[in-house]
Amino acid sequence: VARSLTRIGALALVACTALSSASAFGLAGPASAASKSESGSESKGGVKNVIYLLGDGMGRTHVTAGRQRFYGANGHLHMEQLPVLGQVSTYAVDKGTDTPSLVPDSAATATAWSTGVKTYNNAVGVDSRENSVVNLFEQAKANGMRTGNVSTAEVTDATPAAEFSHALLRGCQGPVFSAAACLPAGESAPADKTLVTPIAEQIASNNDADVVFGGGLARFEPADEQKMRSNGYQVLGSFGDPAVGTDNGQQTAATQRVATRDDLGTIEGGKVIGLFNRGNLTVETAKAAAPAASPVKAEPTLAELTQKSISLLDQGKKRDKGFLLQVEGALIDKRSHANDAGQTLGEIKAFDDAVKVAMDFAAKDGHTLVVVTADHECAGFNIIEKGSITNAEAGNYPGTGNVDSGNTANNSAPSRPGSQKKDPTRSSGIQNGAGLTGPNPVGNFAPATFRTVDDPPSVVDGSPEASLWLTYLSGNHTGADVPVFAGGAGSSALAGSIDNTDLFTVVHNALRL
Ligand SMILES: [Zn+2]
């Protein structure tokens, strides 16, 4: 009952908010669905395009910390200005079953929203019983739409991969097949050979995305470039030297050429693949710190890639059919695994800048659903009081523990002896504490501290005076819900508490697939 009441309350609230914000935005309003059913055909008021953006590993607190850092406690990230807000459960299931597995990975979660099916961690585009399941890109292509897939990770990594490939194991990225990477231990090869075909090879062959931008050049080979060119793709940079071998995984930085921002500028239309790093793209804080001559300076930002993708997808004759664009800010997750709060914050900002590009387009276009969410939370990111410490840093359990002096019936065992004091100097600078090394492990995993726009100008990052104290619980994903922000026709279905498979349903219905 509590859940239903909460949901109804949330819907009422959203309805009020949506009326003002959606019109300010120029996003298609709720009337669109009605006009579609009246006319029985594609309505001009309905959704034509979907831009689906996700911050990998971006939990609720990542959003809050990004807001405080860059826009202040009373400010808003761009994503927070979208009119509809919900929260998304992210759990996976155990392999071969429907039993919930509470902490998911990116493969299971990306499969959930791209196919509507819960699956096991490591699975890309297959269900819990290893059957291939159709994804949104395949459905969009079958409906004559254009599709685009953009990521700051390798484009063969799980999140982008689930929109345009099917694999029993996410590690089967390429460039070559290996049983260890592609075939689950103790299993024989499946009848559907696609499921053990390297993801790079699938992308090169299946034409599921018109625009592919990201990292991961080392996953591809000259044979993939030839295949893509014969399928009509423009290939930025070079996948390697055919003389080195076409199927041996021996291409190197010397034989391959990564795509650059300048290459991006030469493309005016048509299908294109651009891989701007042999691995993941470079985090923005590292790019900013690199010398002017560094090749990483030639890597476009996620906002630039998003802008270019939209301009390529929204043009020409097929424009009327609409497009589906997925944009991933992947390094929020990867830098959270590394417990690097400074880089994590920078990647949240870079992702939010890409969200702004999508929102600006949607406001102008009027027929675009914008969805901004995450796949799962990463590392138990949190904001702690200035000068306070975490359990991970404590020599003893904190405080007096589980004692309720006002009502001893609430006391629980074990009690927690010992006490911990606040230590305003506990900041470990702009880097979080390094872990269990050195002679005295107490004080490890200490918070990294950052100034916010609310701090006086004299306060610097890494100082105890900086107001934003950030800690991590672990180096792994957690089972926490993630936020979803949305605007445009059909977006109200994302309000309240939903599951990640509902994200599939909403996009699927919005595009009438
Ligand atoms: Zn992760």
Coordinates of N, CA and C in Angstrom, one line a residue, residues 70-243:
F70 N 29.8 21.6 -9.0 CA 29.9 22.5 -10.2 C 28.8 23.6 -10.2
Y71 N 27.7 23.4 -9.5 CA 26.6 24.3 -9.6 C 26.1 24.8 -8.2
G72 N 26.7 24.2 -7.1 CA 26.4 24.6 -5.8 C 25.2 23.9 -5.2
A73 N 25.1 23.9 -3.9 CA 24.1 23.2 -3.2 C 22.7 23.5 -3.6
N74 N 22.5 24.7 -4.1 CA 21.2 25.1 -4.5 C 21.0 25.1 -6.0
G75 N 22.0 24.6 -6.7 CA 22.0 24.6 -8.2 C 21.4 23.3 -8.7
H76 N 21.6 23.1 -10.0 CA 21.1 21.9 -10.7 C 22.0 21.5 -11.8
L77 N 22.3 20.2 -11.9 CA 22.9 19.7 -13.2 C 21.9 19.9 -14.3
H78 N 22.3 19.8 -15.5 CA 21.3 19.9 -16.6 C 20.3 18.7 -16.5
M79 N 20.8 17.5 -16.2 CA 19.9 16.4 -16.2 C 18.8 16.6 -15.1
E80 N 19.1 17.4 -14.1 CA 18.1 17.6 -13.0 C 17.1 18.6 -13.4
Q81 N 17.2 19.2 -14.6 CA 16.2 20.2 -15.1 C 15.2 19.5 -16.0
L82 N 15.4 18.2 -16.2 CA 14.3 17.5 -16.9 C 13.1 17.3 -16.0
P83 N 11.9 17.3 -16.6 CA 10.7 17.4 -15.8 C 10.3 16.2 -15.0
V84 N 10.7 15.0 -15.5 CA 10.2 13.7 -14.9 C 11.3 13.1 -14.1
L85 N 11.1 12.6 -12.9 CA 12.1 12.0 -12.1 C 11.6 10.6 -11.6
G86 N 12.4 9.6 -11.7 CA 12.0 8.3 -11.1 C 13.2 7.7 -10.5
Q87 N 13.0 6.5 -9.9 CA 14.2 5.7 -9.5 C 14.1 4.3 -10.0
V88 N 15.2 3.7 -10.3 CA 15.2 2.5 -11.1 C 15.9 1.3 -10.3
S89 N 15.2 0.2 -10.2 CA 15.9 -1.0 -9.6 C 16.8 -1.6 -10.7
T90 N 17.9 -2.2 -10.2 CA 18.9 -2.6 -11.2 C 19.3 -4.1 -11.1
Y91 N 18.6 -4.8 -10.3 CA 19.1 -6.2 -10.0 C 19.2 -7.1 -11.3
A92 N 20.1 -8.0 -11.2 CA 20.3 -9.0 -12.3 C 19.6 -10.3 -11.8
V93 N 19.8 -11.4 -12.5 CA 19.3 -12.7 -12.0 C 20.5 -13.7 -12.2
D94 N 20.4 -14.8 -11.3 CA 21.4 -15.9 -11.4 C 21.2 -16.6 -12.8
K95 N 22.3 -17.0 -13.3 CA 22.3 -17.7 -14.6 C 21.4 -19.0 -14.5
G96 N 20.6 -19.1 -15.6 CA 19.8 -20.3 -15.7 C 18.5 -20.3 -14.9
T97 N 18.3 -19.1 -14.2 CA 17.2 -19.0 -13.2 C 16.5 -17.6 -13.4
D98 N 15.5 -17.4 -12.6 CA 14.9 -16.1 -12.5 C 15.1 -15.5 -11.1
T99 N 16.1 -16.1 -10.4 CA 16.4 -15.7 -9.0 C 17.2 -14.4 -9.0
P100 N 16.6 -13.4 -8.3 CA 17.4 -12.1 -8.3 C 18.8 -12.2 -7.7
S101 N 19.7 -11.5 -8.4 CA 21.0 -11.3 -8.0 C 21.2 -9.8 -7.8
L102 N 21.4 -9.4 -6.5 CA 21.0 -8.0 -6.2 C 22.0 -7.0 -6.7
V103 N 23.3 -7.4 -6.9 CA 24.3 -6.4 -7.4 C 24.6 -6.7 -8.8
P104 N 24.2 -5.9 -9.8 CA 24.4 -6.2 -11.2 C 25.7 -5.7 -11.8
D105 N 26.0 -6.2 -13.0 CA 27.1 -5.6 -13.7 C 26.5 -4.9 -15.0
S106 N 27.3 -4.2 -15.7 CA 26.8 -3.4 -16.9 C 26.2 -4.3 -18.0
A107 N 26.7 -5.5 -18.1 CA 26.2 -6.4 -19.1 C 24.7 -6.7 -18.8
A108 N 24.4 -7.2 -17.6 CA 23.0 -7.5 -17.3 C 22.1 -6.3 -17.4
T109 N 22.6 -5.2 -16.9 CA 21.7 -4.0 -16.9 C 21.5 -3.5 -18.3
A110 N 22.5 -3.4 -19.1 CA 22.3 -3.0 -20.5 C 21.4 -3.9 -21.3
T111 N 21.5 -5.2 -21.0 CA 20.6 -6.2 -21.6 C 19.2 -5.9 -21.2
A112 N 19.0 -5.5 -19.9 CA 17.7 -5.3 -19.4 C 17.0 -4.1 -20.1
W113 N 17.7 -3.0 -20.4 CA 16.9 -1.9 -21.0 C 17.0 -2.0 -22.5
S114 N 17.9 -2.8 -23.1 CA 18.0 -2.9 -24.6 C 17.1 -4.0 -25.1
T115 N 16.7 -4.9 -24.2 CA 15.9 -6.1 -24.6 C 14.6 -6.3 -23.8
G116 N 14.6 -5.7 -22.6 CA 13.4 -5.9 -21.7 C 13.5 -7.2 -20.9
V117 N 14.7 -7.8 -20.9 CA 14.8 -9.1 -20.3 C 15.9 -9.1 -19.2
K118 N 15.6 -9.6 -18.0 CA 16.6 -9.8 -16.9 C 17.5 -10.9 -17.3
T119 N 18.8 -10.7 -17.0 CA 19.7 -11.8 -17.3 C 20.8 -11.8 -16.3
Y120 N 21.8 -12.7 -16.5 CA 22.9 -12.9 -15.5 C 24.0 -11.9 -15.8
N121 N 24.8 -11.6 -14.8 CA 26.0 -10.7 -14.9 C 26.9 -11.4 -16.0
N122 N 27.5 -10.6 -16.8 CA 28.3 -11.0 -17.9 C 27.6 -11.3 -19.2
A123 N 26.3 -11.4 -19.2 CA 25.5 -11.7 -20.4 C 25.2 -10.4 -21.2
V124 N 25.5 -10.5 -22.5 CA 25.2 -9.4 -23.4 C 24.1 -9.8 -24.5
G125 N 22.9 -9.3 -24.4 CA 21.9 -9.6 -25.4 C 21.4 -11.0 -25.4
V126 N 21.6 -11.7 -24.3 CA 21.0 -13.1 -24.2 C 20.3 -13.1 -22.8
D127 N 19.3 -14.0 -22.8 CA 18.5 -14.2 -21.5 C 19.3 -15.1 -20.5
S128 N 18.7 -15.3 -19.4 CA 19.3 -16.1 -18.3 C 19.6 -17.5 -18.8
R129 N 18.9 -18.0 -19.8 CA 19.1 -19.4 -20.3 C 20.0 -19.4 -21.6
E130 N 20.6 -18.3 -21.8 CA 21.6 -18.2 -23.0 C 20.9 -18.1 -24.3
N131 N 19.6 -17.7 -24.4 CA 19.0 -17.5 -25.7 C 19.1 -16.1 -26.1
S132 N 19.5 -15.9 -27.4 CA 19.6 -14.5 -27.9 C 18.2 -13.8 -27.9
V133 N 18.2 -12.6 -27.5 CA 17.0 -11.8 -27.4 C 17.1 -10.5 -28.2
V134 N 16.1 -10.1 -28.9 CA 16.1 -9.0 -29.9 C 16.3 -7.7 -29.1
N135 N 17.1 -6.8 -29.6 CA 17.3 -5.5 -28.9 C 16.7 -4.3 -29.6
L136 N 16.7 -3.2 -29.0 CA 16.0 -2.0 -29.5 C 16.6 -1.5 -30.8
F137 N 18.0 -1.6 -31.0 CA 18.6 -1.2 -32.2 C 18.1 -2.1 -33.4
E138 N 18.0 -3.4 -33.2 CA 17.5 -4.3 -34.2 C 16.1 -3.9 -34.6
Q139 N 15.3 -3.6 -33.6 CA 13.9 -3.3 -33.8 C 13.8 -1.9 -34.5
A140 N 14.6 -1.0 -34.1 CA 14.6 0.4 -34.7 C 15.0 0.3 -36.2
K141 N 16.1 -0.5 -36.5 CA 16.5 -0.7 -37.9 C 15.4 -1.3 -38.7
A142 N 14.7 -2.3 -38.1 CA 13.6 -3.0 -38.9 C 12.5 -2.0 -39.2
N143 N 12.4 -1.0 -38.4 CA 11.4 0.1 -38.7 C 11.9 1.2 -39.5
G144 N 13.1 1.1 -40.1 CA 13.6 2.1 -41.0 C 14.2 3.3 -40.3
M145 N 14.5 3.2 -39.0 CA 15.1 4.3 -38.2 C 16.6 4.2 -38.3
R146 N 17.2 5.4 -38.0 CA 18.6 5.4 -37.8 C 19.0 5.2 -36.4
T147 N 20.2 4.6 -36.1 CA 20.6 4.4 -34.8 C 22.1 4.9 -34.6
G148 N 22.4 5.3 -33.4 CA 23.7 5.7 -33.0 C 24.1 5.2 -31.7
N149 N 25.4 4.8 -31.5 CA 25.9 4.3 -30.2 C 27.2 5.0 -29.9
V150 N 27.2 5.7 -28.8 CA 28.4 6.5 -28.4 C 28.8 6.2 -27.0
S151 N 30.1 6.0 -26.8 CA 30.5 5.7 -25.4 C 31.9 6.2 -25.2
T152 N 32.3 6.6 -24.0 CA 33.7 6.9 -23.7 C 34.5 5.6 -23.3
A153 N 33.8 4.5 -23.3 CA 34.5 3.2 -23.1 C 34.8 2.6 -24.5
E154 N 35.4 1.5 -24.6 CA 35.5 0.7 -25.8 C 34.1 0.4 -26.3
V155 N 33.8 0.6 -27.6 CA 32.5 0.4 -28.1 C 32.1 -1.1 -28.0
T156 N 33.0 -2.0 -27.7 CA 32.8 -3.4 -27.5 C 32.5 -3.7 -26.1
D157 N 32.6 -2.7 -25.2 CA 32.3 -2.9 -23.8 C 30.8 -3.2 -23.6
A158 N 30.5 -3.7 -22.4 CA 29.1 -4.3 -22.2 C 28.0 -3.3 -22.5
T159 N 28.1 -2.0 -22.0 CA 27.0 -1.1 -22.2 C 26.6 -0.8 -23.6
P160 N 27.6 -0.3 -24.4 CA 27.2 -0.2 -25.8 C 27.0 -1.5 -26.5
A161 N 27.7 -2.5 -26.1 CA 27.6 -3.8 -26.8 C 26.2 -4.4 -26.8
A162 N 25.4 -4.2 -25.7 CA 24.1 -4.8 -25.6 C 23.1 -4.3 -26.6
E163 N 23.4 -3.1 -27.2 CA 22.5 -2.6 -28.2 C 22.8 -3.1 -29.6
F164 N 24.0 -3.7 -29.8 CA 24.3 -4.2 -31.1 C 25.2 -5.4 -31.2
S165 N 24.9 -6.3 -30.2 CA 25.6 -7.6 -30.3 C 25.0 -8.6 -29.3
H166 N 25.3 -9.8 -29.4 CA 24.8 -10.9 -28.5 C 26.0 -11.8 -28.1
A167 N 26.3 -11.9 -26.8 CA 27.4 -12.7 -26.4 C 27.2 -13.4 -25.1
L168 N 27.6 -14.6 -24.9 CA 27.4 -15.3 -23.7 C 28.3 -14.7 -22.6
L169 N 29.4 -14.1 -23.0 CA 30.3 -13.5 -22.0 C 30.7 -12.1 -22.5
R170 N 30.7 -11.1 -21.7 CA 31.0 -9.7 -22.1 C 32.5 -9.6 -22.4
G171 N 33.3 -10.5 -22.0 CA 34.7 -10.4 -22.3 C 35.1 -10.8 -23.7
C172 N 34.1 -11.3 -24.4 CA 34.3 -11.7 -25.8 C 34.3 -10.5 -26.8
Q173 N 35.2 -9.6 -26.5 CA 35.2 -8.3 -27.3 C 36.0 -8.4 -28.6
G174 N 37.0 -9.3 -28.6 CA 37.9 -9.3 -29.8 C 39.2 -8.8 -29.4
P175 N 40.2 -8.7 -30.4 CA 39.9 -8.9 -31.8 C 39.7 -10.3 -32.2
V176 N 40.1 -11.3 -31.5 CA 40.0 -12.7 -31.9 C 39.2 -13.5 -30.9
F177 N 38.6 -14.6 -31.4 CA 37.9 -15.5 -30.5 C 38.9 -16.2 -29.6
S178 N 38.6 -16.3 -28.3 CA 39.3 -17.2 -27.5 C 38.3 -17.9 -26.6
A179 N 38.4 -19.2 -26.4 CA 37.5 -19.9 -25.6 C 37.4 -19.3 -24.2
A180 N 38.5 -18.9 -23.6 CA 38.5 -18.4 -22.3 C 37.6 -17.1 -22.2
A181 N 37.7 -16.3 -23.2 CA 36.9 -15.0 -23.2 C 35.5 -15.2 -23.6
C182 N 35.2 -16.2 -24.5 CA 33.9 -16.2 -25.2 C 33.0 -17.4 -24.7
L183 N 33.6 -18.4 -24.2 CA 32.8 -19.6 -23.9 C 32.8 -19.8 -22.3
P184 N 31.6 -19.8 -21.7 CA 31.5 -20.1 -20.3 C 32.2 -21.4 -19.9
A185 N 32.9 -21.4 -18.8 CA 33.7 -22.6 -18.4 C 32.8 -23.8 -18.3
G186 N 33.3 -24.9 -18.9 CA 32.5 -26.2 -18.8 C 31.4 -26.3 -19.8
E187 N 31.2 -25.3 -20.7 CA 30.1 -25.4 -21.6 C 30.6 -25.6 -23.0
S188 N 29.8 -26.4 -23.8 CA 30.3 -26.6 -25.2 C 29.7 -25.4 -26.1
A189 N 30.2 -25.3 -27.3 CA 29.9 -24.2 -28.1 C 28.4 -24.2 -28.4
P190 N 27.7 -23.1 -28.4 CA 26.2 -23.1 -28.6 C 25.9 -23.2 -30.1
A191 N 24.7 -23.6 -30.4 CA 24.3 -23.8 -31.8 C 24.3 -22.4 -32.5
D192 N 23.9 -21.4 -31.8 CA 24.0 -20.0 -32.4 C 25.4 -19.5 -32.2
K193 N 26.2 -19.5 -33.3 CA 27.6 -19.2 -33.3 C 27.8 -17.7 -33.0
T194 N 26.8 -16.9 -33.3 CA 27.0 -15.4 -33.0 C 27.3 -15.2 -31.5
L195 N 26.8 -16.1 -30.7 CA 26.9 -15.9 -29.2 C 28.4 -16.0 -28.7
V196 N 29.2 -16.6 -29.6 CA 30.6 -16.7 -29.2 C 31.5 -16.1 -30.3
T197 N 30.9 -15.2 -31.1 CA 31.6 -14.4 -32.1 C 32.1 -13.1 -31.4
P198 N 33.4 -12.7 -31.5 CA 33.8 -11.5 -30.9 C 32.9 -10.3 -31.2
I199 N 32.6 -9.5 -30.2 CA 31.7 -8.4 -30.3 C 32.1 -7.4 -31.4
A200 N 33.4 -7.2 -31.5 CA 33.9 -6.3 -32.6 C 33.6 -6.8 -34.0
E201 N 33.7 -8.1 -34.1 CA 33.4 -8.7 -35.4 C 31.8 -8.6 -35.7
Q202 N 31.0 -8.7 -34.7 CA 29.6 -8.6 -34.8 C 29.2 -7.1 -35.3
I203 N 29.9 -6.2 -34.6 CA 29.6 -4.8 -34.9 C 30.0 -4.5 -36.4
A204 N 31.1 -5.1 -36.8 CA 31.7 -4.8 -38.1 C 30.7 -5.4 -39.2
S205 N 29.9 -6.4 -38.8 CA 29.2 -7.2 -39.8 C 27.7 -6.9 -39.8
N206 N 27.1 -6.4 -38.7 CA 25.7 -6.5 -38.6 C 24.9 -5.2 -39.0
N207 N 25.6 -4.1 -39.2 CA 24.9 -2.9 -39.6 C 23.9 -2.4 -38.7
D208 N 24.0 -2.7 -37.4 CA 22.9 -2.3 -36.4 C 23.0 -0.9 -36.0
A209 N 24.1 -0.2 -36.2 CA 24.3 1.2 -35.8 C 24.8 2.0 -37.0
D210 N 24.2 3.1 -37.3 CA 24.6 4.0 -38.4 C 25.8 4.8 -37.9
V211 N 25.8 5.2 -36.6 CA 26.9 6.0 -36.1 C 27.5 5.3 -34.9
V212 N 28.8 5.0 -34.9 CA 29.5 4.3 -33.8 C 30.7 5.2 -33.4
F213 N 30.6 5.8 -32.2 CA 31.7 6.6 -31.8 C 32.2 6.2 -30.4
G214 N 33.5 6.1 -30.1 CA 34.0 5.7 -28.8 C 35.4 5.3 -28.9
G215 N 35.8 4.4 -27.9 CA 37.1 3.8 -27.9 C 37.1 2.4 -28.3
G216 N 38.3 1.7 -28.2 CA 38.4 0.3 -28.5 C 38.9 -0.1 -29.8
L217 N 39.7 0.8 -30.4 CA 40.3 0.5 -31.7 C 41.1 -0.8 -31.7
A218 N 41.7 -1.1 -30.6 CA 42.6 -2.4 -30.5 C 41.7 -3.6 -30.6
R219 N 40.4 -3.5 -30.4 CA 39.5 -4.6 -30.6 C 39.2 -5.0 -32.0
F220 N 39.6 -4.1 -32.9 CA 39.2 -4.2 -34.4 C 40.5 -4.5 -35.2
E221 N 40.2 -5.0 -36.4 CA 41.3 -5.4 -37.3 C 41.0 -4.9 -38.7
P222 N 42.1 -5.0 -39.6 CA 41.9 -4.5 -40.9 C 40.7 -5.2 -41.6
A223 N 40.5 -6.5 -41.3 CA 39.3 -7.2 -42.0 C 38.0 -6.6 -41.6
D224 N 37.9 -6.1 -40.3 CA 36.7 -5.4 -39.9 C 36.5 -4.1 -40.7
E225 N 37.6 -3.4 -40.9 CA 37.5 -2.1 -41.6 C 37.0 -2.4 -43.0
Q226 N 37.6 -3.4 -43.7 CA 37.2 -3.8 -45.0 C 35.7 -4.1 -45.1
K227 N 35.2 -4.9 -44.1 CA 33.8 -5.3 -44.0 C 32.9 -4.0 -43.9
M228 N 33.3 -3.1 -43.0 CA 32.5 -1.9 -42.7 C 32.5 -1.0 -44.0
R229 N 33.6 -0.9 -44.6 CA 33.6 0.0 -45.8 C 32.7 -0.6 -46.9
S230 N 32.7 -2.0 -47.0 CA 31.9 -2.6 -48.0 C 30.4 -2.5 -47.7
N231 N 30.1 -2.3 -46.4 CA 28.8 -2.1 -45.9 C 28.4 -0.6 -45.9
G232 N 29.3 0.2 -46.5 CA 28.9 1.7 -46.7 C 29.3 2.6 -45.5
Y233 N 30.1 2.1 -44.6 CA 30.6 3.0 -43.5 C 31.8 3.8 -44.0
Q234 N 31.8 5.0 -43.5 CA 33.1 5.8 -43.5 C 33.8 5.4 -42.2
V235 N 35.1 5.0 -42.4 CA 35.9 4.6 -41.2 C 36.9 5.7 -40.9
L236 N 36.8 6.3 -39.8 CA 37.8 7.3 -39.4 C 39.0 6.6 -38.9
G237 N 40.2 7.2 -39.2 CA 41.4 6.6 -38.7 C 41.7 5.3 -39.5
S238 N 42.4 4.4 -38.9 CA 42.7 3.1 -39.6 C 42.7 2.0 -38.6
F239 N 42.1 0.8 -39.0 CA 42.0 -0.3 -38.1 C 43.3 -1.1 -38.2
G240 N 44.2 -0.8 -39.1 CA 45.5 -1.5 -39.0 C 46.0 -1.8 -40.4
D241 N 47.1 -2.4 -40.4 CA 47.9 -2.8 -41.7 C 47.6 -4.2 -42.0
P242 N 46.9 -4.4 -43.2 CA 46.5 -5.8 -43.6 C 47.8 -6.7 -43.7
A243 N 48.9 -6.1 -44.0 CA 50.1 -6.9 -44.2 C 50.6 -7.6 -42.9

